[in-house]
Amino acid sequence: MPHASPSPTNRTPTFALIDCNNFFVSCERLFRPALLHKPVVVLSSNDGCVVARSNEAKALGVPMGAPAFQYRQLFADKHVQLFSANFEVYGNISKRITSILTEVTPRIEVYSVDESFLDLSHLDIADYGAWGRAAGARIWREVGVPVSIGIAPSKTLAKLSSEIAKQDEARGGVVDFTSATAEAREAMLHSIRIKDVWGIGRNLEPKLRAEGVGTALLLARMRPQRAQQLMGITGRQLVAELNGVSCHPLQKEHVVAKSILRSRTFGEDTGEMHVLESAIASMATRAAFDLRRAGLLAKRAGVFVNTNRHRPGYQRWLGEVRFATPTNDGGAIISSLVQEFAKLHSSRQHYHRLGVFLYDFVSAAQLQTDLLGFVDGTTHDRAAARTQAIDQINARHGRGHMYYAAEDLSKSWQPKHQIRSPRYLSQWNELPEAHVAAPRHQAGI
């Protein structure tokens, strides 16, 4: 891509949004080039609903979030290739793209697994359009995933620009909103439906339509005071962002989380305590690892469970615990939550989904003692040494090399992945094998 050096002068904010096209589908096609130009659909956990579609599948009328069973006949008639979501592969590919982007600038916000914002304000780039095309070409060359890039003076406009780039192939995957004429900018905003504007949800869309606002252009022309009356401060900021005034800087990567949640829909409904204990242990282990990685301790934890909301008699239960000594020790969290869940459990129920959450955090670097002696520093230090050793072993030999015995009580709760592709990038035993037979004239040697 063109050389970009730091700019010696202050410039108007300029953001680029790099958005991977049909990301999950693109990752599957990396290892199966024969799927190019063919309809492909990726399904959620338990293969329940559609979470990604190729353009060809979209053209067949397959909507996002559609229950897979309702389209089973269409999938068969149109030879749609189906895959279970393979998040290990998708996460690895995402990290490779992020690595390329951080070479451009450290001012990056990884917004989601397939989207990243870059702050280009400090870079000396003469032609943003040419820079975007070169960036997209490099990602395609080095990773193999197509991207759409929107460049604009605000994050909202950058996101809208990337959507336009994705829909209009003639633009070469890049829309530089900063260099467009006033007429071209109005035309682009007019082409965006109000429900597709970043920040407009299902609750806000009816309010805006009642005001006669059906496009991004009409929202940009709304009086800021009226927008604030309808949507709060978010409305005023949206109007400003659509007019090129940046209200949302990049989010800092080290922002402290307020809570950590891990939840799963079961592969099959169950009321067996040992199965549910295994699920709690697995999710609590992952949540505790995230907590340690963030350098935090939790004062509180909770577990929730519910039946299938699509069946009669839907119910939900919730239990919480408070730790006398803040902790990020997976073993301590598992033990406390299993005991709490035992108070809620009924073998007559068929539970459909379970989740574990941690909150009320303090820094792990400074454990504060109390006057009454409830905070046990010795136990905390022992737990910290133990979990550090476990993390080091798993980092060296692979995640899950060491685990709590409770995690192994049952696997029946785990989501089904009946048609998941191999995890080429993280599992040695799933790598493809090639067998080469000896030439005929060498047979018998």
Tab-separated table of C-alpha atoms in Angstrom:
chain	number	residue	atom	x	y	z
A	1	MET	CA	0.000	0.000	0.000
A	2	PRO	CA	1.267	3.588	-0.456
A	3	HIS	CA	3.737	4.777	2.157
A	4	ALA	CA	1.995	6.714	4.918
A	5	SER	CA	4.092	8.736	7.320
A	6	PRO	CA	2.975	10.713	10.380
A	7	SER	CA	1.635	14.142	9.520
A	8	PRO	CA	3.471	17.060	11.123
A	9	THR	CA	0.293	19.137	11.336
A	10	ASN	CA	-3.079	18.707	12.991
A	11	ARG	CA	-5.748	17.588	10.577
A	12	THR	CA	-9.485	17.128	10.468
A	13	PRO	CA	-10.435	13.726	11.942
A	14	THR	CA	-10.379	10.998	9.288
A	15	PHE	CA	-11.539	7.466	9.983
A	16	ALA	CA	-11.412	4.308	7.904
A	17	LEU	CA	-13.673	1.331	8.563
A	18	ILE	CA	-12.349	-1.959	7.226
A	19	ASP	CA	-15.258	-4.391	6.966
A	20	CYS	CA	-14.709	-8.007	5.875
A	21	ASN	CA	-17.275	-9.085	3.291
A	22	ASN	CA	-19.504	-11.987	4.418
A	23	PHE	CA	-16.678	-12.799	6.814
A	24	PHE	CA	-17.635	-16.284	8.034
A	25	VAL	CA	-18.377	-17.383	4.463
A	26	SER	CA	-15.115	-15.860	3.217
A	27	CYS	CA	-13.192	-17.824	5.863
A	28	GLU	CA	-14.813	-21.087	4.743
A	29	ARG	CA	-13.962	-20.308	1.118
A	30	LEU	CA	-10.299	-19.804	2.024
A	31	PHE	CA	-9.946	-23.563	2.392
A	32	ARG	CA	-12.469	-24.478	-0.324
A	33	PRO	CA	-11.899	-22.257	-3.379
A	34	ALA	CA	-14.451	-24.328	-5.290
A	35	LEU	CA	-17.168	-22.592	-3.263
A	36	LEU	CA	-16.500	-19.237	-4.943
A	37	HIS	CA	-19.611	-17.925	-6.732
A	38	LYS	CA	-21.760	-20.640	-5.121
A	39	PRO	CA	-24.420	-20.189	-2.412
A	40	VAL	CA	-22.954	-20.752	1.060
A	41	VAL	CA	-24.617	-20.401	4.471
A	42	VAL	CA	-23.045	-20.555	7.936
A	43	LEU	CA	-25.273	-21.656	10.818
A	44	SER	CA	-25.173	-20.771	14.505
A	45	SER	CA	-24.481	-23.070	17.457
A	46	ASN	CA	-26.647	-26.199	17.242
A	47	ASP	CA	-27.075	-25.371	13.532
A	48	GLY	CA	-30.232	-23.507	14.456
A	49	CYS	CA	-30.262	-20.310	12.407
A	50	VAL	CA	-28.413	-18.456	9.671
A	51	VAL	CA	-25.548	-16.212	10.865
A	52	ALA	CA	-23.756	-15.587	7.544
A	53	ARG	CA	-24.637	-15.772	3.865
A	54	SER	CA	-22.742	-15.466	0.633
A	55	ASN	CA	-24.077	-12.969	-1.908
A	56	GLU	CA	-25.416	-15.916	-3.894
A	57	ALA	CA	-27.383	-17.151	-0.858
A	58	LYS	CA	-28.723	-13.644	-0.272
A	59	ALA	CA	-29.946	-13.594	-3.876
A	60	LEU	CA	-31.938	-16.755	-3.159
A	61	GLY	CA	-33.847	-14.872	-0.470
A	62	VAL	CA	-32.232	-16.435	2.605
A	63	PRO	CA	-32.555	-13.808	5.394
A	64	MET	CA	-30.122	-13.272	8.265
A	65	GLY	CA	-31.223	-15.071	11.419
A	66	ALA	CA	-33.599	-17.370	9.546
A	67	PRO	CA	-34.365	-20.697	11.281
A	68	ALA	CA	-32.521	-23.315	9.249
A	69	PHE	CA	-35.374	-25.852	9.301
A	70	GLN	CA	-37.684	-23.419	7.492
A	71	TYR	CA	-35.301	-23.261	4.512
A	72	ARG	CA	-34.225	-26.902	4.424
A	73	GLN	CA	-36.012	-27.558	1.140
A	74	LEU	CA	-34.584	-24.425	-0.485
A	75	PHE	CA	-31.076	-25.398	0.627
A	76	ALA	CA	-31.524	-28.810	-0.980
A	77	ASP	CA	-33.144	-27.557	-4.202
A	78	LYS	CA	-30.540	-24.811	-4.779
A	79	HIS	CA	-27.544	-26.888	-3.621
A	80	VAL	CA	-26.656	-24.454	-0.849
A	81	GLN	CA	-23.483	-25.487	0.991
A	82	LEU	CA	-24.061	-25.404	4.763
A	83	PHE	CA	-21.460	-25.067	7.538
A	84	SER	CA	-21.636	-25.002	11.324
A	85	ALA	CA	-19.977	-21.878	12.726
A	86	ASN	CA	-16.241	-22.458	13.215
A	87	PHE	CA	-15.265	-19.639	15.567
A	88	GLU	CA	-11.719	-20.865	16.174
A	89	VAL	CA	-10.910	-20.453	12.481
A	90	TYR	CA	-12.758	-17.130	12.188
A	91	GLY	CA	-10.962	-15.690	15.214
A	92	ASN	CA	-7.564	-16.689	13.868
A	93	ILE	CA	-8.224	-15.108	10.463
A	94	SER	CA	-9.480	-11.955	12.185
A	95	LYS	CA	-6.238	-11.655	14.168
A	96	ARG	CA	-4.202	-11.915	10.959
A	97	ILE	CA	-6.125	-9.039	9.403
A	98	THR	CA	-5.779	-6.962	12.572
A	99	SER	CA	-2.025	-7.579	12.522
A	100	ILE	CA	-1.808	-6.072	9.024
A	101	LEU	CA	-3.885	-3.060	10.042
A	102	THR	CA	-1.735	-2.323	13.095
A	103	GLU	CA	1.234	-1.993	10.732
A	104	VAL	CA	-0.591	0.956	9.166
A	105	THR	CA	-1.302	2.693	12.478
A	106	PRO	CA	-1.506	1.738	16.148
A	107	ARG	CA	-4.614	3.930	16.357
A	108	ILE	CA	-7.047	1.085	15.797
A	109	GLU	CA	-10.335	0.012	17.357
A	110	VAL	CA	-11.276	-3.625	16.742
A	111	TYR	CA	-15.024	-3.084	16.670
A	112	SER	CA	-15.967	-6.716	16.028
A	113	VAL	CA	-14.470	-9.918	14.656
A	114	ASP	CA	-14.905	-8.605	11.091
A	115	GLU	CA	-14.725	-4.803	11.485
A	116	SER	CA	-12.007	-2.384	12.584
A	117	PHE	CA	-11.830	1.407	12.709
A	118	LEU	CA	-8.546	3.161	11.935
A	119	ASP	CA	-7.728	6.773	12.766
A	120	LEU	CA	-5.879	8.103	9.713
A	121	SER	CA	-5.764	11.730	10.887
A	122	HIS	CA	-2.078	11.643	11.830
A	123	LEU	CA	-0.901	9.930	8.623
A	124	ASP	CA	0.360	11.780	5.559
A	125	ILE	CA	-1.901	10.229	2.920
A	126	ALA	CA	-2.359	12.250	-0.248
A	127	ASP	CA	-5.078	10.079	-1.807
A	128	TYR	CA	-7.320	8.185	0.612
A	129	GLY	CA	-9.036	6.310	-2.202
A	130	ALA	CA	-5.745	4.947	-3.543
A	131	TRP	CA	-4.643	4.094	0.004
A	132	GLY	CA	-7.889	2.166	0.607
A	133	ARG	CA	-7.571	0.170	-2.616
A	134	ALA	CA	-3.974	-0.736	-1.775
A	135	ALA	CA	-4.958	-1.754	1.768
A	136	GLY	CA	-7.763	-3.960	0.481
A	137	ALA	CA	-5.454	-5.523	-2.113
A	138	ARG	CA	-2.869	-6.341	0.546
A	139	ILE	CA	-5.424	-8.028	2.828
A	140	TRP	CA	-6.688	-10.047	-0.132
A	141	ARG	CA	-3.151	-11.010	-1.159
A	142	GLU	CA	-1.844	-11.943	2.303
A	143	VAL	CA	-4.995	-13.339	3.943
A	144	GLY	CA	-7.460	-14.060	1.136
A	145	VAL	CA	-10.487	-12.234	2.567
A	146	PRO	CA	-12.256	-9.501	0.544
A	147	VAL	CA	-12.965	-6.260	2.403
A	148	SER	CA	-14.956	-3.069	1.930
A	149	ILE	CA	-13.445	0.191	3.148
A	150	GLY	CA	-15.205	3.427	4.005
A	151	ILE	CA	-13.224	6.609	4.692
A	152	ALA	CA	-14.886	9.661	6.220
A	153	PRO	CA	-14.522	12.436	8.835
A	154	SER	CA	-16.710	10.557	11.361
A	155	LYS	CA	-17.121	6.921	12.377
A	156	THR	CA	-20.821	6.920	11.432
A	157	LEU	CA	-20.054	8.159	7.907
A	158	ALA	CA	-17.148	5.721	7.592
A	159	LYS	CA	-19.482	2.820	8.426
A	160	LEU	CA	-22.114	4.010	5.947
A	161	SER	CA	-19.424	4.458	3.301
A	162	SER	CA	-18.194	0.890	3.792
A	163	GLU	CA	-21.752	-0.387	3.307
A	164	ILE	CA	-22.026	1.537	0.033
A	165	ALA	CA	-18.663	0.132	-1.065
A	166	LYS	CA	-19.908	-3.378	-0.295
A	167	GLN	CA	-23.117	-2.961	-2.297
A	168	ASP	CA	-21.604	-1.219	-5.345
A	169	GLU	CA	-18.919	-3.378	-6.967
A	170	ALA	CA	-18.103	-0.591	-9.434
A	171	ARG	CA	-16.448	1.347	-6.584
A	172	GLY	CA	-13.702	-1.237	-6.229
A	173	GLY	CA	-14.407	-1.921	-2.565
A	174	VAL	CA	-13.608	1.638	-1.399
A	175	VAL	CA	-15.688	4.765	-0.818
A	176	ASP	CA	-13.777	7.926	0.104
A	177	PHE	CA	-16.468	10.191	1.511
A	178	THR	CA	-13.902	12.937	2.182
A	179	SER	CA	-13.237	13.574	-1.512
A	180	ALA	CA	-16.835	13.317	-2.753
A	181	THR	CA	-18.654	16.389	-4.009
A	182	ALA	CA	-21.569	17.807	-2.026
A	183	GLU	CA	-23.981	16.321	-4.571
A	184	ALA	CA	-22.342	12.889	-4.359
A	185	ARG	CA	-22.452	12.957	-0.546
A	186	GLU	CA	-26.164	13.765	-0.569
A	187	ALA	CA	-26.795	10.974	-3.058
A	188	MET	CA	-24.960	8.466	-0.875
A	189	LEU	CA	-26.836	9.500	2.260
A	190	HIS	CA	-30.122	9.383	0.353
A	191	SER	CA	-29.398	5.761	-0.655
A	192	ILE	CA	-29.127	4.611	2.982
A	193	ARG	CA	-32.384	3.597	4.655
A	194	ILE	CA	-32.849	4.944	8.160
A	195	LYS	CA	-32.859	1.457	9.705
A	196	ASP	CA	-29.375	0.857	8.259
A	197	VAL	CA	-27.826	3.896	9.960
A	198	TRP	CA	-25.351	2.882	12.655
A	199	GLY	CA	-27.027	3.457	16.028
A	200	ILE	CA	-30.637	3.292	14.832
A	201	GLY	CA	-32.311	0.254	16.330
A	202	ARG	CA	-35.757	-1.265	16.084
A	203	ASN	CA	-37.102	1.064	18.778
A	204	LEU	CA	-35.858	4.266	17.146
A	205	GLU	CA	-36.828	3.519	13.555
A	206	PRO	CA	-40.621	3.876	14.081
A	207	LYS	CA	-40.121	7.217	15.873
A	208	LEU	CA	-38.094	8.595	12.986
A	209	ARG	CA	-40.467	7.298	10.327
A	210	ALA	CA	-43.323	8.976	12.175
A	211	GLU	CA	-41.362	12.211	11.742
A	212	GLY	CA	-41.044	11.540	8.014
A	213	VAL	CA	-37.377	10.591	8.304
A	214	GLY	CA	-36.752	7.522	6.162
A	215	THR	CA	-33.152	8.019	4.975
A	216	ALA	CA	-29.781	8.999	6.377
A	217	LEU	CA	-29.981	12.258	4.397
A	218	LEU	CA	-33.221	13.305	6.064
A	219	LEU	CA	-31.744	12.501	9.477
A	220	ALA	CA	-28.687	14.626	8.655
A	221	ARG	CA	-31.036	17.531	7.888
A	222	MET	CA	-33.007	17.183	11.124
A	223	ARG	CA	-32.655	19.925	13.714
A	224	PRO	CA	-30.254	18.711	16.442
A	225	GLN	CA	-32.692	19.844	19.135
A	226	ARG	CA	-35.488	17.711	17.668
A	227	ALA	CA	-33.173	14.725	17.255
A	228	GLN	CA	-32.249	14.995	20.928
A	229	GLN	CA	-35.912	15.154	21.924
A	230	LEU	CA	-36.575	11.918	20.030
A	231	MET	CA	-33.412	9.952	20.818
A	232	GLY	CA	-31.623	11.705	23.653
A	233	ILE	CA	-28.024	12.859	23.278
A	234	THR	CA	-27.464	9.989	20.842
A	235	GLY	CA	-29.772	11.732	18.365
A	236	ARG	CA	-27.869	15.011	18.504
A	237	GLN	CA	-24.583	13.143	18.036
A	238	LEU	CA	-25.958	11.181	15.093
A	239	VAL	CA	-26.975	14.352	13.284
A	240	ALA	CA	-23.531	15.840	13.903
A	241	GLU	CA	-21.733	12.687	12.738
A	242	LEU	CA	-23.804	12.519	9.534
A	243	ASN	CA	-22.740	16.107	8.851
A	244	GLY	CA	-19.069	15.228	9.223
A	245	VAL	CA	-18.527	16.318	12.840
A	246	SER	CA	-16.784	13.580	14.816
A	247	CYS	CA	-18.426	12.809	18.177
A	248	HIS	CA	-17.081	9.296	18.704
A	249	PRO	CA	-13.300	8.898	18.984
A	250	LEU	CA	-11.690	5.474	18.851
A	251	GLN	CA	-12.427	3.352	21.897
A	252	LYS	CA	-9.285	2.604	23.878
A	253	GLU	CA	-8.381	-1.083	23.954
A	254	HIS	CA	-7.640	-1.059	27.678
A	255	VAL	CA	-11.104	0.127	28.750
A	256	VAL	CA	-12.000	-1.864	31.854
A	257	ALA	CA	-14.921	-4.220	31.400
A	258	LYS	CA	-17.852	-3.827	33.779
A	259	SER	CA	-18.899	-7.467	33.515
A	260	ILE	CA	-17.952	-10.727	31.811
A	261	LEU	CA	-20.579	-13.136	30.524
A	262	ARG	CA	-20.302	-16.644	29.114
A	263	SER	CA	-23.466	-18.468	28.049
A	264	ARG	CA	-24.502	-21.337	25.800
A	265	THR	CA	-27.610	-22.929	24.386
A	266	PHE	CA	-27.378	-26.644	25.095
A	267	GLY	CA	-26.996	-29.232	22.378
A	268	GLU	CA	-29.922	-31.008	24.023
A	269	ASP	CA	-32.198	-29.907	26.860
A	270	THR	CA	-31.331	-31.513	30.188
A	271	GLY	CA	-32.158	-31.561	33.882
A	272	GLU	CA	-29.286	-33.789	35.001
A	273	MET	CA	-27.177	-32.098	37.662
A	274	HIS	CA	-23.826	-33.534	36.557
A	275	VAL	CA	-24.399	-32.243	33.023
A	276	LEU	CA	-25.297	-28.781	34.284
A	277	GLU	CA	-22.305	-28.776	36.659
A	278	SER	CA	-20.042	-29.507	33.696
A	279	ALA	CA	-21.541	-26.587	31.776
A	280	ILE	CA	-21.070	-24.229	34.735
A	281	ALA	CA	-17.453	-25.372	35.133
A	282	SER	CA	-16.628	-24.866	31.470
A	283	MET	CA	-18.143	-21.381	31.250
A	284	ALA	CA	-16.763	-20.257	34.618
A	285	THR	CA	-13.277	-21.374	33.536
A	286	ARG	CA	-13.455	-19.256	30.374
A	287	ALA	CA	-14.851	-16.252	32.240
A	288	ALA	CA	-12.145	-16.504	34.926
A	289	PHE	CA	-9.439	-16.661	32.242
A	290	ASP	CA	-10.812	-13.480	30.645
A	291	LEU	CA	-10.763	-11.876	34.084
A	292	ARG	CA	-7.109	-12.806	34.672
A	293	ARG	CA	-6.132	-11.619	31.217
A	294	ALA	CA	-7.664	-8.226	32.064
A	295	GLY	CA	-5.792	-8.088	35.389
A	296	LEU	CA	-9.009	-8.021	37.437
A	297	LEU	CA	-10.654	-9.747	40.396
A	298	ALA	CA	-14.402	-10.260	40.800
A	299	LYS	CA	-16.326	-9.516	43.976
A	300	ARG	CA	-19.512	-11.081	42.639
A	301	ALA	CA	-20.576	-13.868	40.304
A	302	GLY	CA	-23.844	-15.327	39.131
A	303	VAL	CA	-25.439	-18.149	37.167
A	304	PHE	CA	-28.693	-18.119	35.220
A	305	VAL	CA	-30.592	-20.873	33.489
A	306	ASN	CA	-33.795	-20.975	31.466
A	307	THR	CA	-36.063	-23.325	29.599
A	308	ASN	CA	-36.816	-23.019	25.883
A	309	ARG	CA	-38.609	-19.707	25.335
A	310	HIS	CA	-40.278	-21.111	22.208
A	311	ARG	CA	-42.118	-23.763	24.205
A	312	PRO	CA	-45.017	-23.393	26.672
A	313	GLY	CA	-44.159	-22.742	30.310
A	314	TYR	CA	-40.975	-20.737	29.742
A	315	GLN	CA	-39.112	-20.020	33.011
A	316	ARG	CA	-35.828	-18.415	34.043
A	317	TRP	CA	-33.836	-18.729	37.289
A	318	LEU	CA	-30.977	-16.631	38.627
A	319	GLY	CA	-28.547	-17.082	41.514
A	320	GLU	CA	-25.685	-14.863	42.690
A	321	VAL	CA	-22.768	-15.145	45.115
A	322	ARG	CA	-20.477	-12.616	46.765
A	323	PHE	CA	-16.834	-13.447	47.483
A	324	ALA	CA	-15.353	-12.391	50.818
A	325	THR	CA	-12.009	-12.203	49.010
A	326	PRO	CA	-12.199	-10.915	45.393
A	327	THR	CA	-10.990	-13.661	43.050
A	328	ASN	CA	-10.199	-14.702	39.485
A	329	ASP	CA	-9.580	-18.333	40.487
A	330	GLY	CA	-11.663	-20.573	38.249
A	331	GLY	CA	-11.812	-23.332	40.872
A	332	ALA	CA	-13.219	-21.040	43.560
A	333	ILE	CA	-15.763	-19.554	41.152
A	334	ILE	CA	-16.889	-23.004	39.944
A	335	SER	CA	-17.335	-24.294	43.502
A	336	SER	CA	-19.384	-21.279	44.617
A	337	LEU	CA	-21.628	-21.240	41.555
A	338	VAL	CA	-22.300	-24.982	41.611
A	339	GLN	CA	-23.374	-24.706	45.244
A	340	GLU	CA	-25.618	-21.755	44.414
A	341	PHE	CA	-27.113	-23.518	41.395
A	342	ALA	CA	-27.932	-26.592	43.487
A	343	LYS	CA	-30.452	-24.397	45.334
A	344	LEU	CA	-32.214	-23.617	42.043
A	345	HIS	CA	-31.969	-27.008	40.380
A	346	SER	CA	-34.917	-29.295	39.738
A	347	SER	CA	-34.453	-32.617	37.964
A	348	ARG	CA	-38.020	-32.282	36.620
A	349	GLN	CA	-37.061	-29.249	34.507
A	350	HIS	CA	-35.565	-29.422	31.037
A	351	TYR	CA	-33.088	-26.568	30.873
A	352	HIS	CA	-32.267	-25.088	27.488
A	353	ARG	CA	-29.643	-22.406	28.146
A	354	LEU	CA	-27.198	-21.566	30.940
A	355	GLY	CA	-24.866	-18.647	31.564
A	356	VAL	CA	-22.212	-17.543	34.026
A	357	PHE	CA	-21.406	-13.882	34.696
A	358	LEU	CA	-18.801	-12.033	36.768
A	359	TYR	CA	-18.988	-8.397	37.873
A	360	ASP	CA	-18.016	-5.806	40.501
A	361	PHE	CA	-14.327	-5.832	39.585
A	362	VAL	CA	-11.201	-4.570	41.330
A	363	SER	CA	-7.596	-4.526	40.141
A	364	ALA	CA	-5.643	-7.748	40.690
A	365	ALA	CA	-2.499	-5.686	41.275
A	366	GLN	CA	-3.779	-4.140	44.483
A	367	LEU	CA	-5.869	-6.427	46.678
A	368	GLN	CA	-7.191	-4.296	49.513
A	369	THR	CA	-7.511	-5.911	52.925
A	370	ASP	CA	-10.278	-5.086	55.409
A	371	LEU	CA	-10.308	-4.293	59.122
A	372	LEU	CA	-12.469	-7.303	60.045
A	373	GLY	CA	-10.172	-9.843	58.405
A	374	PHE	CA	-12.616	-11.250	55.840
A	375	VAL	CA	-10.119	-10.781	52.980
A	376	ASP	CA	-7.722	-13.746	53.117
A	377	GLY	CA	-4.474	-12.623	51.502
A	378	THR	CA	-2.744	-15.990	51.957
A	379	THR	CA	-5.469	-17.899	50.126
A	380	HIS	CA	-5.476	-15.264	47.399
A	381	ASP	CA	-1.712	-15.569	46.860
A	382	ARG	CA	-1.879	-19.367	46.648
A	383	ALA	CA	-4.727	-19.196	44.134
A	384	ALA	CA	-2.814	-16.629	42.053
A	385	ALA	CA	0.272	-18.872	41.915
A	386	ARG	CA	-1.832	-21.897	40.954
A	387	THR	CA	-3.791	-20.168	38.210
A	388	GLN	CA	-0.610	-18.603	36.834
A	389	ALA	CA	0.942	-22.061	36.514
A	390	ILE	CA	-2.190	-23.409	34.778
A	391	ASP	CA	-2.254	-20.493	32.331
A	392	GLN	CA	1.436	-20.942	31.501
A	393	ILE	CA	0.986	-24.653	30.802
A	394	ASN	CA	-2.045	-24.041	28.588
A	395	ALA	CA	-0.247	-21.230	26.763
A	396	ARG	CA	2.642	-23.587	26.014
A	397	HIS	CA	0.728	-26.757	25.153
A	398	GLY	CA	-2.635	-25.444	23.943
A	399	ARG	CA	-5.865	-24.254	25.513
A	400	GLY	CA	-7.545	-26.930	27.581
A	401	HIS	CA	-4.400	-28.977	28.151
A	402	MET	CA	-5.062	-28.592	31.885
A	403	TYR	CA	-8.640	-28.245	33.066
A	404	TYR	CA	-10.887	-28.773	36.072
A	405	ALA	CA	-12.291	-32.275	36.518
A	406	ALA	CA	-15.838	-30.891	36.682
A	407	GLU	CA	-15.522	-29.790	33.050
A	408	ASP	CA	-15.226	-33.453	32.054
A	409	LEU	CA	-18.375	-34.693	33.792
A	410	SER	CA	-20.358	-34.544	30.554
A	411	LYS	CA	-20.124	-33.248	27.006
A	412	SER	CA	-23.794	-33.677	26.118
A	413	TRP	CA	-24.596	-30.032	26.954
A	414	GLN	CA	-22.175	-28.672	24.360
A	415	PRO	CA	-23.701	-27.117	21.220
A	416	LYS	CA	-23.906	-29.400	18.219
A	417	HIS	CA	-21.648	-28.738	15.246
A	418	GLN	CA	-22.766	-31.465	12.877
A	419	ILE	CA	-21.387	-29.810	9.737
A	420	ARG	CA	-18.432	-27.821	11.065
A	421	SER	CA	-15.400	-27.604	8.809
A	422	PRO	CA	-12.007	-28.717	10.207
A	423	ARG	CA	-10.227	-26.292	12.549
A	424	TYR	CA	-7.224	-26.039	10.256
A	425	LEU	CA	-5.433	-23.360	12.245
A	426	SER	CA	-5.699	-24.654	15.811
A	427	GLN	CA	-6.063	-28.467	15.850
A	428	TRP	CA	-3.244	-30.707	14.641
A	429	ASN	CA	-5.547	-33.738	14.361
A	430	GLU	CA	-7.847	-31.856	11.970
A	431	LEU	CA	-5.200	-30.881	9.433
A	432	PRO	CA	-5.762	-32.392	5.977
A	433	GLU	CA	-3.544	-35.331	5.114
A	434	ALA	CA	-1.900	-36.036	1.768
A	435	HIS	CA	-0.907	-39.591	0.840
A	436	VAL	CA	1.579	-40.017	-1.985
A	437	ALA	CA	1.777	-43.450	-3.586
A	438	ALA	CA	5.100	-44.706	-4.951
A	439	PRO	CA	5.377	-44.772	-8.775
A	440	ARG	CA	4.545	-48.132	-10.331
A	441	HIS	CA	8.095	-48.788	-11.520
A	442	GLN	CA	9.321	-48.451	-7.912
A	443	ALA	CA	6.786	-50.868	-6.456
A	444	GLY	CA	8.388	-53.729	-4.579
A	445	ILE	CA	11.667	-51.863	-3.919
